C-alpha cells in the first residue's frame, strides 16, 4: 500500500497528500479520463494491515516520519512474538458476534453523515471529561518539551499532535456505544447532542497512551536497524509499561 504510492501519479507526492487530507475528512475532487470530474464530499476509509519488524523502516522513507503520515497510523505491537494456536473447531460466540454486528449497523445507519450540507450529530465532552483531557495534554506537553534530542522531540511532537485528536474521536465513539446500549435507545435513538463523559474520556486516554508508546517503539525500531529481534521485542514490552532498557 505505502510503497505503491505515487507510482501512477504525474505529480510527486499526490497520493500521500490525498491520504493526509482524507484523515481529516477533507472533500476530495479529481478528474477522470475523459475530463469527467467527481467529488467525494465526506471521504472515510478504514485501513488495517500487518507488517514485519524488518520492514518497518520502509514506512519512514521519503520523510513520511515527519510529514504527519506515519503519526496518523495507530500501531499495535505484540508483547510476545509467537505463532498463535488456533483451534480448528473454534468460533466466536454467536451472541457476542451478533451484538457487535448490530452495534456497527446501528452506528452507521443512524448517524450516517455523507455531505457537508447535512447537519452532523454532535458529541460534547462534559466538564469532568475536559479536565481529564487537558491534564493529559499538559502532562505530555511538558514531557515532550523536556526532551533535548531534536529528532526525538520532533517525532514525539508529531505523534502527540495526532493523539490529541484520536482521544476525542475514540471518546466520541465510546459515548455513542454507551448510548446504543441504553435501555431507552430504541425509543429515542441518538440525541442531536450526545455527552462524552469522564468514563469515556478515561478509556480514550488509556487507548492513546498505548498507541503513543507503540508508535514511539515503531519509530525507534525503524531508526535502529541493528537492534536484534529479541531485544526489540523486549523493548516493545518495556515501552508499553512505561519502562526502558
PDB file of C-alpha atoms in Angstrom:
ATOM      1  CA  UNK A   1       0.000   0.000   0.000  1.00  0.00           C
ATOM      2  CA  UNK A   2       2.677   2.538   1.029  1.00  0.00           C
ATOM      3  CA  UNK A   3       5.358   1.527  -1.475  1.00  0.00           C
ATOM      4  CA  UNK A   4       2.864   1.752  -4.348  1.00  0.00           C
ATOM      5  CA  UNK A   5       2.033   5.386  -3.618  1.00  0.00           C
ATOM      6  CA  UNK A   6       2.636   7.911  -6.408  1.00  0.00           C
ATOM      7  CA  UNK A   7       3.568   5.223  -8.951  1.00  0.00           C
ATOM      8  CA  UNK A   8       0.724   6.237 -11.248  1.00  0.00           C
ATOM      9  CA  UNK A   9       0.680   9.915 -10.287  1.00  0.00           C
ATOM     10  CA  UNK A  10       2.241  12.552 -12.517  1.00  0.00           C
ATOM     11  CA  UNK A  11       2.666  14.864  -9.545  1.00  0.00           C
ATOM     12  CA  UNK A  12       5.158  13.827  -6.895  1.00  0.00           C
ATOM     13  CA  UNK A  13       3.585  13.054  -3.539  1.00  0.00           C
ATOM     14  CA  UNK A  14      -0.024  13.466  -4.628  1.00  0.00           C
ATOM     15  CA  UNK A  15      -1.162  10.042  -3.316  1.00  0.00           C
ATOM     16  CA  UNK A  16       0.275  10.729   0.127  1.00  0.00           C
ATOM     17  CA  UNK A  17      -1.374  14.162   0.231  1.00  0.00           C
ATOM     18  CA  UNK A  18      -4.734  12.550  -0.531  1.00  0.00           C
ATOM     19  CA  UNK A  19      -4.345  10.180   2.425  1.00  0.00           C
ATOM     20  CA  UNK A  20      -3.262  13.040   4.689  1.00  0.00           C
ATOM     21  CA  UNK A  21      -6.341  15.118   3.849  1.00  0.00           C
ATOM     22  CA  UNK A  22      -8.688  12.103   3.962  1.00  0.00           C
ATOM     23  CA  UNK A  23      -7.687  11.529   7.582  1.00  0.00           C
ATOM     24  CA  UNK A  24      -9.208  14.949   8.305  1.00  0.00           C
ATOM     25  CA  UNK A  25     -12.322  14.230   6.217  1.00  0.00           C
ATOM     26  CA  UNK A  26     -11.461  16.922   3.656  1.00  0.00           C
ATOM     27  CA  UNK A  27     -13.532  16.672   0.426  1.00  0.00           C
ATOM     28  CA  UNK A  28     -11.609  15.178  -2.499  1.00  0.00           C
ATOM     29  CA  UNK A  29     -12.066  16.174  -6.133  1.00  0.00           C
ATOM     30  CA  UNK A  30     -10.367  14.781  -9.230  1.00  0.00           C
ATOM     31  CA  UNK A  31     -10.799  14.438 -12.979  1.00  0.00           C
ATOM     32  CA  UNK A  32     -11.069  11.005 -14.516  1.00  0.00           C
ATOM     33  CA  UNK A  33     -10.159  10.078 -18.051  1.00  0.00           C
ATOM     34  CA  UNK A  34     -12.491  11.860 -20.440  1.00  0.00           C
ATOM     35  CA  UNK A  35     -12.398  15.029 -18.307  1.00  0.00           C
ATOM     36  CA  UNK A  36     -15.125  13.702 -16.038  1.00  0.00           C
ATOM     37  CA  UNK A  37     -14.905  15.493 -12.700  1.00  0.00           C
ATOM     38  CA  UNK A  38     -16.049  13.844  -9.486  1.00  0.00           C
ATOM     39  CA  UNK A  39     -16.099  14.840  -5.820  1.00  0.00           C
ATOM     40  CA  UNK A  40     -16.137  12.765  -2.645  1.00  0.00           C
ATOM     41  CA  UNK A  41     -17.642  15.197  -0.156  1.00  0.00           C
ATOM     42  CA  UNK A  42     -17.064  13.232   3.032  1.00  0.00           C
ATOM     43  CA  UNK A  43     -14.299  10.652   2.469  1.00  0.00           C
ATOM     44  CA  UNK A  44     -13.850   7.883   5.023  1.00  0.00           C
ATOM     45  CA  UNK A  45     -11.552   4.899   4.560  1.00  0.00           C
ATOM     46  CA  UNK A  46     -10.725   2.252   7.145  1.00  0.00           C
ATOM     47  CA  UNK A  47      -7.332   0.569   6.707  1.00  0.00           C
ATOM     48  CA  UNK A  48      -5.944  -2.370   8.653  1.00  0.00           C
ATOM     49  CA  UNK A  49      -2.860  -4.447   7.920  1.00  0.00           C
ATOM     50  CA  UNK A  50       0.251  -6.114   9.219  1.00  0.00           C
ATOM     51  CA  UNK A  51       3.967  -5.699   8.654  1.00  0.00           C
ATOM     52  CA  UNK A  52       7.179  -7.494   9.642  1.00  0.00           C
ATOM     53  CA  UNK A  53       9.604  -5.798  12.029  1.00  0.00           C
ATOM     54  CA  UNK A  54      12.323  -5.781   9.375  1.00  0.00           C
ATOM     55  CA  UNK A  55      10.028  -3.835   7.034  1.00  0.00           C
ATOM     56  CA  UNK A  56       9.178  -1.045   9.465  1.00  0.00           C
ATOM     57  CA  UNK A  57      11.930   1.187   8.129  1.00  0.00           C
ATOM     58  CA  UNK A  58      10.127   1.249   4.762  1.00  0.00           C
ATOM     59  CA  UNK A  59       7.298   3.235   6.378  1.00  0.00           C
ATOM     60  CA  UNK A  60       9.624   6.145   7.140  1.00  0.00           C
ATOM     61  CA  UNK A  61      11.110   6.621   3.680  1.00  0.00           C
ATOM     62  CA  UNK A  62      10.582   9.887   1.761  1.00  0.00           C
ATOM     63  CA  UNK A  63      10.281  11.841   5.037  1.00  0.00           C
ATOM     64  CA  UNK A  64       6.967  10.162   5.915  1.00  0.00           C
ATOM     65  CA  UNK A  65       8.081  10.145   9.537  1.00  0.00           C
ATOM     66  CA  UNK A  66       7.968  13.954   9.594  1.00  0.00           C
ATOM     67  CA  UNK A  67       5.162  14.692   7.119  1.00  0.00           C
ATOM     68  CA  UNK A  68       2.464  13.608   9.564  1.00  0.00           C
ATOM     69  CA  UNK A  69       1.694  10.485   7.542  1.00  0.00           C
ATOM     70  CA  UNK A  70       3.094   7.878   9.942  1.00  0.00           C
ATOM     71  CA  UNK A  71       1.759   9.652  13.043  1.00  0.00           C
ATOM     72  CA  UNK A  72      -1.751   9.143  11.650  1.00  0.00           C
ATOM     73  CA  UNK A  73      -1.328   5.348  11.857  1.00  0.00           C
ATOM     74  CA  UNK A  74      -2.240   3.512  15.071  1.00  0.00           C
ATOM     75  CA  UNK A  75       0.265   0.708  15.702  1.00  0.00           C
ATOM     76  CA  UNK A  76      -0.404  -2.424  17.750  1.00  0.00           C
ATOM     77  CA  UNK A  77       2.804  -4.187  18.803  1.00  0.00           C
ATOM     78  CA  UNK A  78       2.606  -7.679  20.392  1.00  0.00           C
ATOM     79  CA  UNK A  79       4.414  -8.079  23.684  1.00  0.00           C
ATOM     80  CA  UNK A  80       5.202 -11.687  22.776  1.00  0.00           C
ATOM     81  CA  UNK A  81       6.054 -12.658  19.205  1.00  0.00           C
ATOM     82  CA  UNK A  82       4.769 -16.172  18.664  1.00  0.00           C
ATOM     83  CA  UNK A  83       2.576 -18.162  16.293  1.00  0.00           C
ATOM     84  CA  UNK A  84      -0.993 -18.242  17.659  1.00  0.00           C
ATOM     85  CA  UNK A  85      -2.609 -21.583  18.421  1.00  0.00           C
ATOM     86  CA  UNK A  86      -5.977 -21.637  16.653  1.00  0.00           C
ATOM     87  CA  UNK A  87      -8.401 -24.450  17.377  1.00  0.00           C
ATOM     88  CA  UNK A  88      -9.998 -25.641  14.100  1.00  0.00           C
ATOM     89  CA  UNK A  89     -13.406 -26.023  15.747  1.00  0.00           C
ATOM     90  CA  UNK A  90     -13.416 -22.648  17.497  1.00  0.00           C
ATOM     91  CA  UNK A  91     -15.933 -19.995  16.509  1.00  0.00           C
ATOM     92  CA  UNK A  92     -16.935 -16.773  18.219  1.00  0.00           C
ATOM     93  CA  UNK A  93     -19.977 -16.949  20.442  1.00  0.00           C
ATOM     94  CA  UNK A  94     -22.970 -16.035  18.271  1.00  0.00           C
ATOM     95  CA  UNK A  95     -24.441 -13.843  20.999  1.00  0.00           C
ATOM     96  CA  UNK A  96     -21.264 -11.733  21.090  1.00  0.00           C
ATOM     97  CA  UNK A  97     -20.808 -11.503  17.316  1.00  0.00           C
ATOM     98  CA  UNK A  98     -24.463 -10.553  16.782  1.00  0.00           C
ATOM     99  CA  UNK A  99     -24.210  -7.741  19.356  1.00  0.00           C
ATOM    100  CA  UNK A 100     -21.143  -6.383  17.588  1.00  0.00           C
ATOM    101  CA  UNK A 101     -22.818  -6.585  14.176  1.00  0.00           C
ATOM    102  CA  UNK A 102     -25.965  -4.856  15.448  1.00  0.00           C
ATOM    103  CA  UNK A 103     -23.893  -2.091  17.037  1.00  0.00           C
ATOM    104  CA  UNK A 104     -21.953  -1.379  13.836  1.00  0.00           C
ATOM    105  CA  UNK A 105     -25.088  -1.285  11.691  1.00  0.00           C
ATOM    106  CA  UNK A 106     -26.838   0.964  14.193  1.00  0.00           C
ATOM    107  CA  UNK A 107     -23.973   3.463  14.290  1.00  0.00           C
ATOM    108  CA  UNK A 108     -23.686   3.501  10.517  1.00  0.00           C
ATOM    109  CA  UNK A 109     -27.385   3.737   9.709  1.00  0.00           C
ATOM    110  CA  UNK A 110     -28.435   6.227  12.383  1.00  0.00           C
ATOM    111  CA  UNK A 111     -25.593   8.723  12.248  1.00  0.00           C
ATOM    112  CA  UNK A 112     -24.511   8.452   8.617  1.00  0.00           C
ATOM    113  CA  UNK A 113     -23.014  11.770   7.500  1.00  0.00           C
ATOM    114  CA  UNK A 114     -22.429  11.855   3.756  1.00  0.00           C
ATOM    115  CA  UNK A 115     -22.286  15.553   2.934  1.00  0.00           C
ATOM    116  CA  UNK A 116     -21.191  18.830   4.481  1.00  0.00           C
ATOM    117  CA  UNK A 117     -24.708  20.101   3.701  1.00  0.00           C
ATOM    118  CA  UNK A 118     -26.135  17.702   6.291  1.00  0.00           C
ATOM    119  CA  UNK A 119     -26.295  18.661   9.952  1.00  0.00           C
ATOM    120  CA  UNK A 120     -23.994  16.257  11.787  1.00  0.00           C
ATOM    121  CA  UNK A 121     -24.558  14.634  15.147  1.00  0.00           C
ATOM    122  CA  UNK A 122     -22.631  16.412  17.889  1.00  0.00           C
ATOM    123  CA  UNK A 123     -20.812  14.799  20.810  1.00  0.00           C
ATOM    124  CA  UNK A 124     -19.797  17.256  23.537  1.00  0.00           C
ATOM    125  CA  UNK A 125     -17.475  16.455  26.412  1.00  0.00           C
ATOM    126  CA  UNK A 126     -18.616  17.441  29.886  1.00  0.00           C
ATOM    127  CA  UNK A 127     -16.582  19.426  32.424  1.00  0.00           C
ATOM    128  CA  UNK A 128     -15.049  16.383  34.125  1.00  0.00           C
ATOM    129  CA  UNK A 129     -14.056  14.854  30.798  1.00  0.00           C
ATOM    130  CA  UNK A 130     -12.442  18.163  29.782  1.00  0.00           C
ATOM    131  CA  UNK A 131     -10.381  18.165  32.984  1.00  0.00           C
ATOM    132  CA  UNK A 132      -9.044  14.693  32.214  1.00  0.00           C
ATOM    133  CA  UNK A 133      -8.268  15.625  28.620  1.00  0.00           C
ATOM    134  CA  UNK A 134      -6.410  18.844  29.397  1.00  0.00           C
ATOM    135  CA  UNK A 135      -4.498  17.202  32.252  1.00  0.00           C
ATOM    136  CA  UNK A 136      -3.282  14.593  29.747  1.00  0.00           C
ATOM    137  CA  UNK A 137      -2.383  17.292  27.209  1.00  0.00           C
ATOM    138  CA  UNK A 138      -0.448  19.327  29.792  1.00  0.00           C
ATOM    139  CA  UNK A 139       1.428  16.251  31.073  1.00  0.00           C
ATOM    140  CA  UNK A 140       2.636  15.235  27.633  1.00  0.00           C
ATOM    141  CA  UNK A 141       3.347  18.802  26.528  1.00  0.00           C
ATOM    142  CA  UNK A 142       5.739  19.226  29.475  1.00  0.00           C
ATOM    143  CA  UNK A 143       7.288  15.793  28.862  1.00  0.00           C
ATOM    144  CA  UNK A 144       7.964  16.462  25.188  1.00  0.00           C
ATOM    145  CA  UNK A 145       9.272  19.983  25.836  1.00  0.00           C
ATOM    146  CA  UNK A 146      11.830  18.466  28.214  1.00  0.00           C
ATOM    147  CA  UNK A 147      13.290  16.191  25.503  1.00  0.00           C
ATOM    148  CA  UNK A 148      16.684  17.559  24.440  1.00  0.00           C
ATOM    149  CA  UNK A 149      17.348  15.422  21.355  1.00  0.00           C
ATOM    150  CA  UNK A 150      15.817  17.369  18.456  1.00  0.00           C
ATOM    151  CA  UNK A 151      14.771  14.457  16.202  1.00  0.00           C
ATOM    152  CA  UNK A 152      13.204  12.604  19.127  1.00  0.00           C
ATOM    153  CA  UNK A 153      11.312  15.716  20.217  1.00  0.00           C
ATOM    154  CA  UNK A 154      10.046  16.315  16.667  1.00  0.00           C
ATOM    155  CA  UNK A 155       8.959  12.681  16.346  1.00  0.00           C
ATOM    156  CA  UNK A 156       7.069  12.603  19.640  1.00  0.00           C
ATOM    157  CA  UNK A 157       5.511  16.011  18.983  1.00  0.00           C
ATOM    158  CA  UNK A 158       4.097  14.703  15.688  1.00  0.00           C
ATOM    159  CA  UNK A 159       2.647  11.624  17.414  1.00  0.00           C
ATOM    160  CA  UNK A 160       1.284  13.772  20.245  1.00  0.00           C
ATOM    161  CA  UNK A 161      -0.453  16.123  17.809  1.00  0.00           C
ATOM    162  CA  UNK A 162      -2.453  13.275  16.272  1.00  0.00           C
ATOM    163  CA  UNK A 163      -3.136  11.506  19.590  1.00  0.00           C
ATOM    164  CA  UNK A 164      -4.854  14.641  20.902  1.00  0.00           C
ATOM    165  CA  UNK A 165      -7.287  14.256  18.023  1.00  0.00           C
ATOM    166  CA  UNK A 166      -7.578  10.474  18.388  1.00  0.00           C
ATOM    167  CA  UNK A 167      -8.600  10.797  22.046  1.00  0.00           C
ATOM    168  CA  UNK A 168     -11.593  12.918  21.053  1.00  0.00           C
ATOM    169  CA  UNK A 169     -12.511  10.553  18.209  1.00  0.00           C
ATOM    170  CA  UNK A 170     -12.272   7.443  20.375  1.00  0.00           C
ATOM    171  CA  UNK A 171     -14.100   9.139  23.237  1.00  0.00           C
ATOM    172  CA  UNK A 172     -16.944  10.179  20.926  1.00  0.00           C
ATOM    173  CA  UNK A 173     -17.263   6.634  19.598  1.00  0.00           C
ATOM    174  CA  UNK A 174     -17.395   5.262  23.149  1.00  0.00           C
ATOM    175  CA  UNK A 175     -20.103   7.798  24.039  1.00  0.00           C
ATOM    176  CA  UNK A 176     -22.207   6.611  21.098  1.00  0.00           C
ATOM    177  CA  UNK A 177     -21.609   2.968  22.035  1.00  0.00           C
ATOM    178  CA  UNK A 178     -22.861   3.726  25.552  1.00  0.00           C
ATOM    179  CA  UNK A 179     -25.967   5.303  24.054  1.00  0.00           C
ATOM    180  CA  UNK A 180     -26.529   2.255  21.865  1.00  0.00           C
ATOM    181  CA  UNK A 181     -26.730   0.032  24.948  1.00  0.00           C
ATOM    182  CA  UNK A 182     -29.028   2.430  26.810  1.00  0.00           C
ATOM    183  CA  UNK A 183     -32.379   0.655  27.543  1.00  0.00           C
ATOM    184  CA  UNK A 184     -34.269   3.616  26.026  1.00  0.00           C
ATOM    185  CA  UNK A 185     -32.171   3.716  22.870  1.00  0.00           C
ATOM    186  CA  UNK A 186     -34.740   2.012  20.649  1.00  0.00           C
ATOM    187  CA  UNK A 187     -37.287   4.670  21.580  1.00  0.00           C
ATOM    188  CA  UNK A 188     -35.207   7.851  21.417  1.00  0.00           C
ATOM    189  CA  UNK A 189     -32.266   6.820  19.209  1.00  0.00           C
ATOM    190  CA  UNK A 190     -29.204   9.070  19.272  1.00  0.00           C
ATOM    191  CA  UNK A 191     -29.749  12.566  20.619  1.00  0.00           C
ATOM    192  CA  UNK A 192     -28.710  15.602  18.494  1.00  0.00           C
ATOM    193  CA  UNK A 193     -26.078  16.229  21.176  1.00  0.00           C
ATOM    194  CA  UNK A 194     -24.574  13.253  22.980  1.00  0.00           C
ATOM    195  CA  UNK A 195     -22.318  13.606  26.026  1.00  0.00           C
ATOM    196  CA  UNK A 196     -18.746  12.371  26.243  1.00  0.00           C
ATOM    197  CA  UNK A 197     -18.355  11.775  29.978  1.00  0.00           C
ATOM    198  CA  UNK A 198     -15.301  11.240  32.163  1.00  0.00           C
ATOM    199  CA  UNK A 199     -15.568   7.439  31.864  1.00  0.00           C
ATOM    200  CA  UNK A 200     -15.442   7.607  28.063  1.00  0.00           C
ATOM    201  CA  UNK A 201     -12.566  10.102  28.210  1.00  0.00           C
ATOM    202  CA  UNK A 202     -10.627   7.923  30.646  1.00  0.00           C
ATOM    203  CA  UNK A 203     -10.864   4.901  28.371  1.00  0.00           C
ATOM    204  CA  UNK A 204      -9.932   7.019  25.349  1.00  0.00           C
ATOM    205  CA  UNK A 205      -6.835   8.304  27.160  1.00  0.00           C
ATOM    206  CA  UNK A 206      -5.836   4.722  28.026  1.00  0.00           C
ATOM    207  CA  UNK A 207      -6.037   3.870  24.329  1.00  0.00           C
ATOM    208  CA  UNK A 208      -3.960   6.921  23.433  1.00  0.00           C
ATOM    209  CA  UNK A 209      -1.290   6.002  25.978  1.00  0.00           C
ATOM    210  CA  UNK A 210      -0.979   2.541  24.452  1.00  0.00           C
ATOM    211  CA  UNK A 211      -0.872   3.782  20.855  1.00  0.00           C
ATOM    212  CA  UNK A 212       1.631   6.515  21.762  1.00  0.00           C
ATOM    213  CA  UNK A 213       4.074   4.009  23.259  1.00  0.00           C
ATOM    214  CA  UNK A 214       3.587   1.641  20.327  1.00  0.00           C
ATOM    215  CA  UNK A 215       4.240   4.449  17.809  1.00  0.00           C
ATOM    216  CA  UNK A 216       7.419   5.514  19.613  1.00  0.00           C
ATOM    217  CA  UNK A 217       8.638   1.913  19.659  1.00  0.00           C
ATOM    218  CA  UNK A 218       7.967   1.508  15.924  1.00  0.00           C
ATOM    219  CA  UNK A 219       9.883   4.693  15.157  1.00  0.00           C
ATOM    220  CA  UNK A 220      12.829   3.672  17.339  1.00  0.00           C
ATOM    221  CA  UNK A 221      12.940   0.192  15.836  1.00  0.00           C
ATOM    222  CA  UNK A 222      12.846   1.579  12.314  1.00  0.00           C
ATOM    223  CA  UNK A 223      15.629   4.030  13.151  1.00  0.00           C
ATOM    224  CA  UNK A 224      17.892   1.475  14.855  1.00  0.00           C
ATOM    225  CA  UNK A 225      18.127  -1.240  12.219  1.00  0.00           C
ATOM    226  CA  UNK A 226      20.851  -3.052  14.156  1.00  0.00           C
ATOM    227  CA  UNK A 227      18.531  -3.981  17.051  1.00  0.00           C
ATOM    228  CA  UNK A 228      18.146  -7.765  17.227  1.00  0.00           C
ATOM    229  CA  UNK A 229      14.539  -9.063  17.103  1.00  0.00           C
ATOM    230  CA  UNK A 230      14.722 -10.463  20.651  1.00  0.00           C
ATOM    231  CA  UNK A 231      15.935  -7.140  22.028  1.00  0.00           C
ATOM    232  CA  UNK A 232      13.305  -5.314  20.008  1.00  0.00           C
ATOM    233  CA  UNK A 233      10.518  -7.437  21.483  1.00  0.00           C
ATOM    234  CA  UNK A 234      11.881  -6.839  24.967  1.00  0.00           C
ATOM    235  CA  UNK A 235      11.956  -3.103  24.286  1.00  0.00           C
ATOM    236  CA  UNK A 236       8.371  -3.231  22.983  1.00  0.00           C
ATOM    237  CA  UNK A 237       7.120  -4.889  26.166  1.00  0.00           C
ATOM    238  CA  UNK A 238       9.002  -2.427  28.372  1.00  0.00           C
ATOM    239  CA  UNK A 239       7.850   0.574  26.331  1.00  0.00           C
ATOM    240  CA  UNK A 240       4.207  -0.408  26.766  1.00  0.00           C
ATOM    241  CA  UNK A 241       4.626  -0.470  30.530  1.00  0.00           C
ATOM    242  CA  UNK A 242       6.422   2.869  30.625  1.00  0.00           C
ATOM    243  CA  UNK A 243       9.885   1.429  31.241  1.00  0.00           C
ATOM    244  CA  UNK A 244      13.079   1.253  29.179  1.00  0.00           C
ATOM    245  CA  UNK A 245      16.161  -0.929  28.762  1.00  0.00           C
TER     246      UNK A 245
END
